[in-house]
Amino acid sequence: MSLASFFLVFLCCHALPSLADPRETEAAVLCTNTTAPTPLRQAFLENFYDALDALTSEVTRQRYALIVRGSTQSNATVYAFGECMKDLSIPDCGVCFAQCKTSVLKCFPIQRGVNGGRLFFDGCYLRYDGYNFFNESVSPKDMTVCGNEDFRGNWSVYKANTLELVRNLSVEAPKNEGFFVGYVSRRNVTVYGLAQCWKYVNATACQNCLAKAATRIDSCASKGEGKALNAGCYLRYSTRNFYISSSHNNPQEKKGNKNLAIIVAASSASVALLLIVTTVIFFVRKNVLKRRRERRQFGVLLESVNKSKLNMPYEILEKATDYFSDSNKLGEGGSGSVYKGALPDGTTVAIKRLSFNTTQWADHFFNEVNLISRIHHKNLVKLLGCSITGPESLLVYEFVPNHSLYDHLSGRMNTQQLTWEIRHKIILGTAEGLAYLHEESQRIIHRDIKLGNILIDDNFTPKIADFGLARLFPEDKSHLSTAICGTLGYMAPEYVVLGKLTEKADVYSFGVLIMEIISGKKSTSFVQTSYSILHTVWSLYGSNRLCDIVDPILEGNYPVEEACKLLKIGLLCAQASAELRPPMSVVVKMINNNHEICEPTQPPFLNCGSAEFSKSILQGESFVGSPRSCSQSSEDSMTENLIEHKWVTI
């Protein structure tokens, strides 16, 4: 055991026990219903996402945040506020706020007529709206929530104690930076309480808000608990001690805690000092060893590249792109910029730049060179060479001239070129490429199957590109537990929620891809409605109208039965349970009419009984329900997880 570990164990064993309770119980959710013009809803939604992201980082850092996104002159501006109760620790605040954010989907702004919401939790508060409410302390929407259980005991003493406590809280909180906790105990009846004004409320408004709350909360006098939920403050009392005691705002506890605090401070000071010194030494040593290990790995990688046939001089590749001229730039993604180039022998290539100052460059480079250079398939983009000796690492691919599926479906290319025969060819070729990766090569998971990573050559043959996130799947593993990387809307639920990675994550992405190719629409284009592409196809499947989603550009020039079959295969690939999704080799057989196609179960819609769905995912079960039993999209489900989990979006 290291010295640092010893002191950690010592401190844990001798520290006084402390109770942590993030109080993530929902008290009330109030949605604002105002109709906004249709063109503004998308802009409001984008501002909503930006505001929520900013709110998250600030609240988890300092327990509160006020955020404005969008022009203050625009009707699409979003004003947002979040705050935790001041007795909560930073970790407990993060837990409560994460749970609070999942409930914000009940007031999701994408729904017609909803552009505001107030979420009261016992430990935190979140509000967003389309107007500046930062000076608002009371409003007509203020409410009181009483407990479910009646008080049993000496009711007259209980009522007197409650009234005294509420009065004390409403008077003392404005004097103590808008926060106060305490209790009144008399004749074996104890009542505990907490009062807090939100950060944007000044002392006068705080006093006014709590005075009104104290008046209204009297309606809960017969109950064992009462909560006043105002625009500018929160007031709660209960017969149980629900808050985390802190002597700085509770004089009744100060005397009993003073001597104990002195003893604890004196006895732990030396231990803390030793622990800090030991921890610093430990992490410094760890970083030194890490740098040495990275240098060794880089040296091995450099030696391997220099000896391989793939090695190309940096100067030649730089000149091939006219020194990375913007006129030769083909695109830019999370893993680097791609340029068109011409080698000295006249070969046209695509060259990707991976900057050394990017933390993931080594992973991307290693994946491309060591995994992809050794596999060859007509539906995989071929790696022709690389360079690691210049100011940035370079990867050289075969040039695929007909751009990506994203370009075709986003209006950058002539979508009419994508006839039914071509779409069928692209779906089948992509499936064959994935089947090769999963089962015929080294069992490789791509992790980022999407429109932008399916390139089209002159003959409209699809080629899977960008293996920067790919992972080699060991034969002796049932799944990989890994950091979540990928693109929102394409990631399988078990991967987003649990970080469990298998080939079935690629299968799920392929299911979404099928629906996009046949419908002619990107999955993100459905954000402006209340339905995702998965939900739309599932609903049409339930009503035997699958062909309603086929791209109207085809003008009916497609075989109806075959279109319905492919959409059904897409639903099979995108089922909630990973175990029910077919392997890609079976998908290829289904497309070629060489395998039976069974009935799909429902795709994941987290907001429709989120607890039930989460349980089903954890148990490896399918979440089955009526096609019309949910009104929220799986994209909203992904949003719900985005709020709770962080991952790299490529």
XYZ file of C-alpha atoms in Angstrom:
650
model
C 0.000 0.000 0.000
C 1.385 3.424 -0.958
C 1.826 6.214 1.591
C -1.003 8.172 -0.038
C -3.319 5.179 0.183
C -2.424 4.682 3.852
C -3.362 8.245 4.778
C -6.562 8.070 2.737
C -7.613 4.963 4.641
C -6.585 6.571 7.937
C -8.589 9.689 7.245
C -11.649 7.723 6.158
C -11.531 5.568 9.285
C -11.042 8.418 11.758
C -13.133 11.159 10.222
C -16.469 11.881 11.769
C -19.367 10.421 9.811
C -21.237 12.930 7.649
C -24.572 12.486 6.021
C -24.988 13.368 2.344
C -28.430 13.743 0.830
C -28.762 15.517 -2.535
C -32.549 15.718 -1.977
C -33.310 15.054 -5.642
C -37.036 14.563 -4.922
C -39.292 16.489 -7.281
C -41.569 18.969 -5.494
C -43.328 20.508 -8.502
C -42.953 21.175 -12.231
C -44.694 24.210 -13.745
C -44.668 24.665 -17.530
C -45.315 27.995 -19.248
C -47.703 27.713 -22.176
C -47.418 30.504 -24.719
C -47.696 30.047 -28.454
C -44.597 31.094 -30.408
C -44.491 31.595 -34.205
C -43.304 28.414 -35.948
C -40.122 29.965 -37.461
C -38.941 30.968 -33.983
C -39.336 27.561 -32.348
C -36.136 26.147 -33.851
C -34.104 29.209 -32.845
C -35.587 29.069 -29.331
C -34.703 25.368 -29.125
C -31.082 25.997 -30.101
C -30.802 28.757 -27.509
C -32.409 26.430 -24.963
C -29.731 23.763 -25.521
C -26.931 26.341 -25.294
C -28.394 27.817 -22.108
C -28.767 24.399 -20.498
C -25.155 23.490 -21.309
C -23.870 26.751 -19.826
C -26.141 26.335 -16.802
C -24.751 22.875 -16.109
C -21.112 23.893 -15.930
C -21.779 26.966 -13.799
C -24.127 25.328 -11.286
C -21.785 22.380 -10.734
C -18.960 24.871 -10.160
C -20.585 27.494 -7.916
C -24.062 26.130 -7.061
C -25.936 28.765 -9.090
C -26.013 30.392 -12.536
C -27.916 33.026 -14.531
C -27.705 32.494 -18.289
C -29.028 34.411 -21.303
C -28.784 32.951 -24.799
C -29.858 34.774 -27.945
C -30.331 38.448 -28.700
C -32.300 40.274 -26.037
C -34.255 41.899 -28.888
C -35.364 38.522 -30.254
C -38.475 36.558 -29.306
C -36.281 33.444 -29.399
C -34.107 34.555 -26.445
C -33.817 32.067 -23.574
C -33.322 33.201 -19.977
C -32.274 30.411 -17.603
C -31.460 30.117 -13.917
C -30.385 27.287 -11.673
C -29.439 27.072 -8.005
C -28.923 24.459 -5.310
C -29.833 24.807 -1.653
C -26.888 26.308 0.192
C -26.607 23.488 2.707
C -25.770 20.987 -0.052
C -22.192 20.104 -0.887
C -20.926 20.583 -4.446
C -21.196 16.825 -5.243
C -24.747 16.648 -3.828
C -25.624 19.784 -5.779
C -24.438 18.101 -8.971
C -26.543 15.005 -8.278
C -29.680 17.024 -7.565
C -29.237 19.304 -10.559
C -28.602 16.365 -12.906
C -31.884 14.800 -11.798
C -33.635 18.157 -12.069
C -32.459 18.552 -15.672
C -33.939 15.209 -16.685
C -37.339 16.540 -15.650
C -36.951 19.645 -17.793
C -38.136 17.507 -20.706
C -41.617 17.722 -19.189
C -41.489 21.375 -20.239
C -39.480 20.705 -23.414
C -39.592 23.814 -25.655
C -39.912 21.785 -28.843
C -43.532 21.113 -27.977
C -46.008 23.605 -29.406
C -47.032 26.211 -26.879
C -44.324 25.443 -24.281
C -41.490 27.923 -23.890
C -40.850 28.026 -20.169
C -40.627 25.857 -17.114
C -39.973 25.947 -13.362
C -38.642 22.791 -11.721
C -38.673 22.717 -7.922
C -36.691 19.923 -6.288
C -36.086 19.607 -2.568
C -32.409 20.322 -3.107
C -32.295 22.513 -6.216
C -34.242 24.716 -8.625
C -34.188 25.232 -12.382
C -36.119 27.719 -14.471
C -36.056 28.841 -18.090
C -38.343 31.243 -19.925
C -38.672 33.455 -22.965
C -38.563 36.687 -20.976
C -36.275 38.251 -18.364
C -37.579 37.014 -15.019
C -34.401 37.800 -13.055
C -36.107 40.579 -11.064
C -39.205 38.520 -10.319
C -39.700 37.456 -6.696
C -43.412 36.565 -6.693
C -45.790 35.608 -9.486
C -49.333 34.279 -9.981
C -47.838 30.824 -10.524
C -46.461 30.636 -6.966
C -47.871 27.623 -5.165
C -47.899 25.644 -1.950
C -47.365 21.881 -1.763
C -48.477 20.082 1.407
C -47.319 16.682 2.602
C -49.491 13.601 2.165
C -49.579 12.559 5.818
C -51.519 14.313 8.554
C -49.663 15.252 11.728
C -50.396 12.827 14.559
C -49.779 14.167 18.022
C -50.376 17.322 20.026
C -51.734 19.399 17.133
C -51.936 22.735 18.997
C -48.256 22.537 20.036
C -47.292 21.454 16.525
C -49.110 24.395 14.949
C -47.583 26.890 17.396
C -44.077 25.496 16.761
C -44.634 25.597 13.009
C -45.826 29.193 12.993
C -42.897 30.283 15.155
C -40.408 28.426 12.964
C -41.806 29.826 9.708
C -41.766 33.322 11.131
C -38.143 32.934 12.269
C -37.063 31.592 8.892
C -38.726 34.407 6.942
C -37.069 37.026 9.178
C -33.580 35.520 9.493
C -32.967 34.358 5.902
C -32.886 37.907 4.390
C -30.303 38.830 7.051
C -28.087 35.830 6.223
C -27.514 36.156 2.479
C -30.930 34.733 1.701
C -30.576 31.405 3.508
C -31.441 30.030 6.930
C -32.195 26.682 8.562
C -33.377 25.900 12.046
C -35.880 24.130 14.245
C -38.309 24.756 17.082
C -38.679 22.069 19.741
C -41.182 22.300 22.521
C -43.150 19.722 24.558
C -41.727 16.746 22.598
C -42.759 18.257 19.243
C -39.931 19.301 16.913
C -40.350 21.045 13.581
C -37.434 21.622 11.166
C -37.324 24.247 8.447
C -35.332 25.819 5.618
C -35.736 29.112 3.772
C -33.770 30.270 0.746
C -34.101 33.136 -1.713
C -32.717 32.712 -5.207
C -29.454 34.438 -6.024
C -30.975 37.144 -8.222
C -33.338 38.346 -5.435
C -32.153 41.264 -3.286
C -32.728 41.476 0.477
C -35.935 43.529 0.269
C -37.487 41.276 -2.390
C -36.327 38.239 -0.414
C -38.110 39.470 2.708
C -41.273 40.172 0.725
C -41.155 36.775 -1.008
C -40.671 34.803 2.217
C -43.361 36.817 4.017
C -45.871 35.825 1.335
C -44.625 32.241 1.443
C -45.027 32.108 5.234
C -48.610 33.347 4.914
C -49.544 30.784 2.284
C -47.792 27.835 3.860
C -50.162 28.104 6.809
C -52.644 26.109 4.679
C -50.474 23.013 5.322
C -50.696 23.338 9.113
C -52.540 20.017 9.543
C -49.906 18.131 7.524
C -46.522 16.854 8.614
C -44.793 18.875 5.903
C -45.297 22.018 3.820
C -43.442 23.697 0.940
C -43.951 27.192 -0.476
C -42.620 27.404 -4.042
C -42.245 30.987 -5.204
C -40.604 32.655 -8.194
C -37.998 34.175 -5.887
C -37.761 31.871 -2.896
C -38.335 28.442 -1.338
C -39.677 27.729 2.147
C -40.111 24.293 3.694
C -40.883 22.828 7.089
C -41.172 19.192 8.201
C -41.366 17.014 11.289
C -38.167 15.282 10.152
C -34.730 16.845 9.904
C -34.232 17.066 6.118
C -31.483 19.696 5.867
C -27.744 19.315 6.356
C -26.807 21.061 9.585
C -24.397 23.990 9.447
C -23.538 25.987 12.564
C -22.959 29.246 10.657
C -26.686 29.696 10.088
C -28.183 27.837 13.018
C -27.349 29.445 16.393
C -29.096 26.622 18.234
C -26.453 24.179 17.060
C -23.455 26.501 17.362
C -22.722 25.877 21.044
C -22.805 22.106 20.732
C -20.624 22.090 17.650
C -18.001 24.674 18.637
C -15.839 22.474 20.853
C -16.242 19.512 18.522
C -15.117 21.628 15.573
C -11.986 22.732 17.464
C -11.100 19.147 18.347
C -11.689 17.905 14.800
C -9.714 20.790 13.293
C -6.746 20.274 15.620
C -6.581 16.495 15.255
C -6.987 16.486 11.482
C -4.692 19.416 10.594
C -1.498 17.377 10.705
C -3.121 14.445 8.922
C -4.461 16.761 6.231
C -1.040 18.353 5.738
C 0.635 14.976 5.368
C -2.103 13.836 3.035
C -1.704 16.923 0.821
C 2.071 16.512 0.617
C 1.766 12.815 -0.130
C -0.926 13.405 -2.745
C 1.170 16.049 -4.508
C 4.148 13.679 -4.624
C 1.938 10.874 -5.886
C 0.424 12.884 -8.771
C 3.735 14.481 -9.768
C 5.305 11.039 -9.968
C 2.280 9.736 -11.872
C 2.516 12.543 -14.457
C 6.251 12.005 -14.907
C 5.709 8.293 -15.524
C 2.842 9.070 -17.894
C 5.019 11.413 -19.990
C 7.789 8.814 -20.120
C 5.290 6.152 -21.205
C 3.862 8.448 -23.913
C 7.349 9.197 -25.218
C 8.115 5.472 -25.371
C 4.821 4.793 -27.165
C 5.487 7.618 -29.594
C 8.955 6.238 -30.250
C 7.578 2.764 -30.966
C 4.876 4.241 -33.202
C 7.424 6.377 -35.073
C 9.717 3.399 -35.589
C 6.824 1.254 -36.814
C 5.661 3.915 -39.286
C 9.155 4.576 -40.610
C 9.648 0.882 -41.370
C 6.263 0.396 -43.024
C 5.356 0.852 -46.692
C 2.801 3.445 -45.600
C 5.400 6.030 -44.614
C 5.351 9.155 -46.796
C 7.509 12.298 -46.413
C 5.631 15.221 -44.901
C 7.030 17.632 -47.480
C 5.577 15.657 -50.403
C 2.111 15.531 -48.828
C 2.265 19.218 -47.932
C 3.113 20.091 -51.533
C 0.416 17.720 -52.841
C -2.268 19.892 -51.177
C -0.675 23.157 -52.323
C 0.444 23.644 -48.724
C -3.009 22.887 -47.350
C -4.694 25.572 -49.372
C -8.285 26.372 -48.452
C -9.241 25.779 -52.088
C -8.306 22.109 -51.609
C -10.096 21.682 -48.300
C -12.790 18.986 -48.507
C -14.151 19.268 -44.991
C -13.460 19.337 -41.280
C -14.559 17.054 -38.460
C -13.796 16.324 -34.848
C -10.700 14.293 -35.752
C -9.121 16.738 -38.208
C -9.310 18.610 -41.509
C -9.318 16.789 -44.862
C -7.703 18.132 -48.055
C -7.653 17.003 -51.656
C -4.161 16.378 -52.992
C -2.255 15.066 -55.990
C 0.813 12.858 -55.442
C 3.865 13.133 -57.740
C 2.650 10.101 -59.726
C -0.664 11.850 -60.421
C -2.753 9.862 -57.938
C -5.530 11.935 -56.397
C -5.789 11.400 -52.643
C -7.516 12.754 -49.560
C -5.152 13.886 -46.782
C -6.270 14.307 -43.167
C -4.358 16.502 -40.716
C -4.260 15.483 -37.037
C -2.697 18.194 -34.883
C -0.208 17.150 -32.195
C -1.857 19.471 -29.678
C -5.102 17.512 -29.953
C -5.349 15.149 -26.992
C -6.855 12.355 -29.082
C -4.486 12.548 -32.044
C -2.469 9.500 -30.960
C -5.599 7.345 -30.604
C -6.885 8.419 -34.023
C -3.512 7.849 -35.648
C -2.997 4.477 -33.996
C -6.480 3.280 -34.986
C -6.101 4.281 -38.615
C -2.560 2.962 -39.088
C -2.647 -0.214 -36.993
C -6.257 -1.303 -37.454
C -7.412 -0.101 -40.838
C -4.202 -0.410 -42.861
C -4.375 -4.192 -42.511
C -7.956 -4.675 -43.679
C -9.273 -4.315 -47.220
C -12.851 -4.343 -48.426
C -14.664 -2.688 -51.303
C -16.930 -0.866 -48.857
C -14.153 0.545 -46.640
C -12.097 3.615 -47.497
C -8.521 2.474 -48.115
C -5.607 3.959 -46.177
C -2.741 4.606 -48.614
C -0.131 6.154 -46.379
C 0.768 8.370 -43.434
C 3.363 10.751 -42.043
C 4.308 11.397 -38.438
C 7.475 13.479 -38.848
C 6.082 16.961 -39.592
C 4.401 19.575 -37.376
C 1.245 17.444 -37.500
C 0.499 13.826 -38.290
C -1.050 13.109 -41.693
C -3.171 10.240 -42.987
C -3.527 9.588 -46.712
C -6.681 7.918 -48.078
C -7.995 6.995 -51.463
C -9.967 9.908 -52.901
C -13.733 9.272 -53.038
C -15.087 11.860 -55.501
C -18.855 11.723 -55.003
C -18.809 13.200 -51.498
C -20.716 11.779 -48.518
C -24.312 10.784 -47.905
C -24.575 13.834 -45.659
C -23.774 16.081 -48.616
C -26.477 14.394 -50.691
C -29.174 14.594 -48.021
C -28.349 18.088 -46.755
C -28.973 19.779 -50.103
C -25.318 20.263 -51.049
C -25.624 17.703 -53.846
C -28.332 16.777 -56.317
C -30.453 14.360 -54.294
C -32.299 13.258 -57.456
C -29.182 11.276 -58.308
C -30.081 8.916 -55.480
C -32.529 6.654 -57.302
C -34.078 3.731 -55.477
C -31.528 1.334 -56.991
C -28.670 3.521 -55.758
C -30.132 3.833 -52.256
C -30.555 0.064 -52.088
C -26.952 -0.357 -53.251
C -25.691 2.053 -50.588
C -27.638 0.318 -47.801
C -26.437 -3.132 -48.865
C -22.817 -2.036 -49.353
C -22.682 -0.326 -45.970
C -24.135 -3.444 -44.326
C -21.519 -5.622 -46.037
C -18.732 -3.293 -44.902
C -19.912 -3.438 -41.295
C -20.339 -7.219 -41.428
C -16.728 -7.460 -42.618
C -15.514 -5.253 -39.754
C -17.499 -7.134 -37.112
C -17.046 -10.728 -38.204
C -14.489 -11.197 -40.989
C -11.569 -8.962 -40.025
C -10.420 -8.451 -36.427
C -13.807 -7.815 -34.820
C -13.647 -4.025 -35.118
C -16.369 -1.654 -33.853
C -16.531 1.594 -35.839
C -18.441 3.644 -33.175
C -19.372 6.534 -35.483
C -21.572 5.249 -38.308
C -23.456 8.254 -39.706
C -24.264 10.019 -42.976
C -21.038 12.040 -42.984
C -18.879 8.907 -42.670
C -20.403 7.059 -45.642
C -18.598 8.242 -48.777
C -19.826 7.566 -52.331
C -17.540 6.834 -55.285
C -18.176 7.440 -59.004
C -20.220 4.235 -59.238
C -22.219 5.102 -56.102
C -20.488 2.356 -54.162
C -20.542 3.259 -50.446
C -17.300 3.349 -48.492
C -17.184 3.582 -44.709
C -14.697 6.254 -43.601
C -13.160 7.810 -40.458
C -11.996 5.051 -38.146
C -10.581 7.437 -35.548
C -13.001 6.163 -32.895
C -12.816 2.492 -33.885
C -12.075 -0.110 -31.230
C -10.669 -3.617 -31.540
C -12.986 -6.008 -29.720
C -11.161 -8.780 -27.790
C -12.468 -12.286 -28.440
C -12.722 -13.059 -24.716
C -14.908 -10.031 -23.894
C -18.709 -9.785 -23.946
C -18.527 -5.996 -24.106
C -16.185 -3.038 -23.652
C -16.708 -0.436 -20.942
C -15.404 2.769 -22.450
C -15.804 6.529 -22.554
C -18.803 7.516 -24.644
C -17.810 8.880 -28.062
C -19.917 9.292 -31.148
C -22.653 11.427 -32.646
C -25.904 12.308 -30.913
C -28.862 10.549 -32.505
C -26.856 7.547 -33.722
C -25.666 6.136 -30.393
C -27.311 3.042 -28.926
C -29.100 3.498 -25.571
C -27.044 0.932 -23.644
C -23.891 2.720 -24.829
C -25.156 6.189 -23.858
C -26.544 5.153 -20.476
C -24.061 2.504 -19.342
C -21.004 2.904 -21.586
C -21.403 -0.739 -22.719
C -19.915 -1.091 -26.189
C -20.485 -4.052 -28.505
C -20.968 -4.517 -32.245
C -24.670 -3.922 -31.598
C -23.910 -0.201 -31.141
C -22.917 -0.083 -34.830
C -26.047 -2.077 -35.693
C -28.198 0.546 -33.970
C -26.477 3.360 -35.896
C -27.012 1.443 -39.135
C -30.742 1.184 -38.352
C -30.977 4.974 -38.088
C -28.928 5.275 -41.298
C -31.381 3.072 -43.255
C -34.293 5.322 -42.276
C -32.368 8.453 -43.256
C -31.410 7.062 -46.669
C -34.953 5.929 -47.514
C -36.681 9.049 -46.167
C -34.149 11.414 -47.713
C -34.009 13.328 -44.428
C -31.331 13.637 -41.765
C -32.431 12.487 -38.320
C -31.741 15.992 -36.982
C -34.323 17.472 -39.356
C -37.032 15.876 -37.202
C -36.045 18.011 -34.183
C -38.513 20.701 -35.276
C -41.408 18.294 -34.701
C -42.403 16.288 -31.650
C -41.141 13.073 -33.284
C -37.727 11.631 -34.078
C -37.105 9.634 -37.238
C -37.242 6.444 -35.141
C -40.543 7.413 -33.580
C -41.991 8.440 -36.939
C -41.072 5.154 -38.630
C -42.304 3.155 -35.621
C -45.652 4.946 -35.652
C -46.049 4.383 -39.391
C -45.145 0.720 -38.914
C -47.887 0.373 -36.316
C -50.464 1.789 -38.742
C -49.198 -0.143 -41.821
C -48.159 3.087 -43.567
C -44.367 2.651 -43.683
C -44.081 3.932 -47.243
C -45.417 7.332 -46.170
C -41.880 8.253 -45.127
C -40.191 7.312 -48.418
C -38.429 10.291 -50.027
C -40.992 12.133 -52.207
C -38.199 12.948 -54.677
C -38.506 9.341 -55.876
C -42.039 10.202 -57.066
C -43.233 6.678 -56.450
C -40.488 5.057 -58.544
C -39.620 2.361 -56.040
C -40.883 -1.129 -55.116
C -43.249 -0.639 -52.197
C -42.703 -4.072 -50.705
C -38.921 -3.703 -50.775
C -39.040 -0.224 -49.195
C -41.218 -1.521 -46.362
C -38.858 -4.456 -45.887
C -35.805 -2.208 -45.529
C -37.566 0.112 -43.096
C -38.601 -2.914 -41.046
C -34.951 -4.050 -41.013
C -34.035 -0.562 -39.816
C -36.467 -0.929 -36.907
C -34.979 -4.353 -36.067
C -31.507 -2.806 -35.957
C -32.671 0.074 -33.727
C -34.523 -1.937 -31.063
C -34.027 -0.876 -27.452
C -32.503 -4.195 -26.408
C -29.057 -4.857 -27.867
C -29.624 -8.601 -27.638
C -32.593 -8.394 -30.003
C -30.692 -6.544 -32.730
C -29.482 -8.886 -35.497
C -25.775 -9.261 -36.335
C -24.706 -7.411 -39.488
C -24.128 -10.681 -41.361
C -27.788 -11.545 -40.748
C -28.796 -8.019 -41.821
C -27.001 -8.590 -45.141
C -28.941 -11.813 -45.613
C -32.219 -10.044 -44.809
C -31.503 -7.358 -47.402
C -30.724 -10.071 -49.962
C -33.941 -11.967 -49.079
C -31.947 -14.890 -47.675
C -33.194 -14.664 -44.094
C -36.540 -14.378 -42.338
C -37.428 -10.913 -41.038
C -39.129 -11.087 -37.641
C -41.331 -8.425 -36.052
C -39.405 -5.554 -34.428
C -39.997 -4.281 -30.909
C -40.187 -0.619 -29.967
C -37.138 1.645 -30.285
C -36.015 3.445 -27.115
C -38.135 6.429 -26.065
C -36.736 7.264 -22.646
C -39.342 9.786 -21.565
C -42.108 7.213 -21.919
C -41.694 5.576 -18.528
C -38.010 6.415 -18.210
C -37.614 4.398 -15.022
C -39.153 1.333 -16.656
C -36.961 1.720 -19.719
C -33.773 2.216 -17.695
C -34.594 -0.918 -15.726
C -35.180 -2.868 -18.927
C -31.852 -1.728 -20.364
C -30.004 -2.687 -17.187
C -31.629 -6.134 -17.307
C -30.966 -6.564 -21.007
C -34.669 -6.673 -21.773
C -36.680 -5.126 -24.555
C -38.927 -2.160 -23.835
C -42.102 -3.026 -25.687
C -45.123 -0.751 -26.021
C -47.709 0.677 -28.326
C -46.365 2.654 -31.303
C -48.483 5.594 -30.137
C -47.747 5.285 -26.418
C -45.077 7.995 -26.448
C -45.163 11.555 -27.626
C -41.481 12.338 -27.169
C -38.710 11.364 -29.539
C -35.633 9.256 -28.987
C -33.636 12.384 -29.812
C -35.184 13.841 -26.646
C -34.094 10.637 -24.914
C -30.570 11.317 -26.068
C -30.941 14.895 -24.831
C -31.990 13.533 -21.437
C -28.812 11.483 -21.289
C -26.721 14.324 -22.597
C -27.851 16.303 -19.585
C -26.701 13.560 -17.204
C -23.613 12.256 -18.990
C -20.723 13.924 -20.797
C -19.208 12.510 -23.937
C -17.236 13.570 -26.987
C -19.407 14.584 -29.931
C -17.649 14.130 -33.253
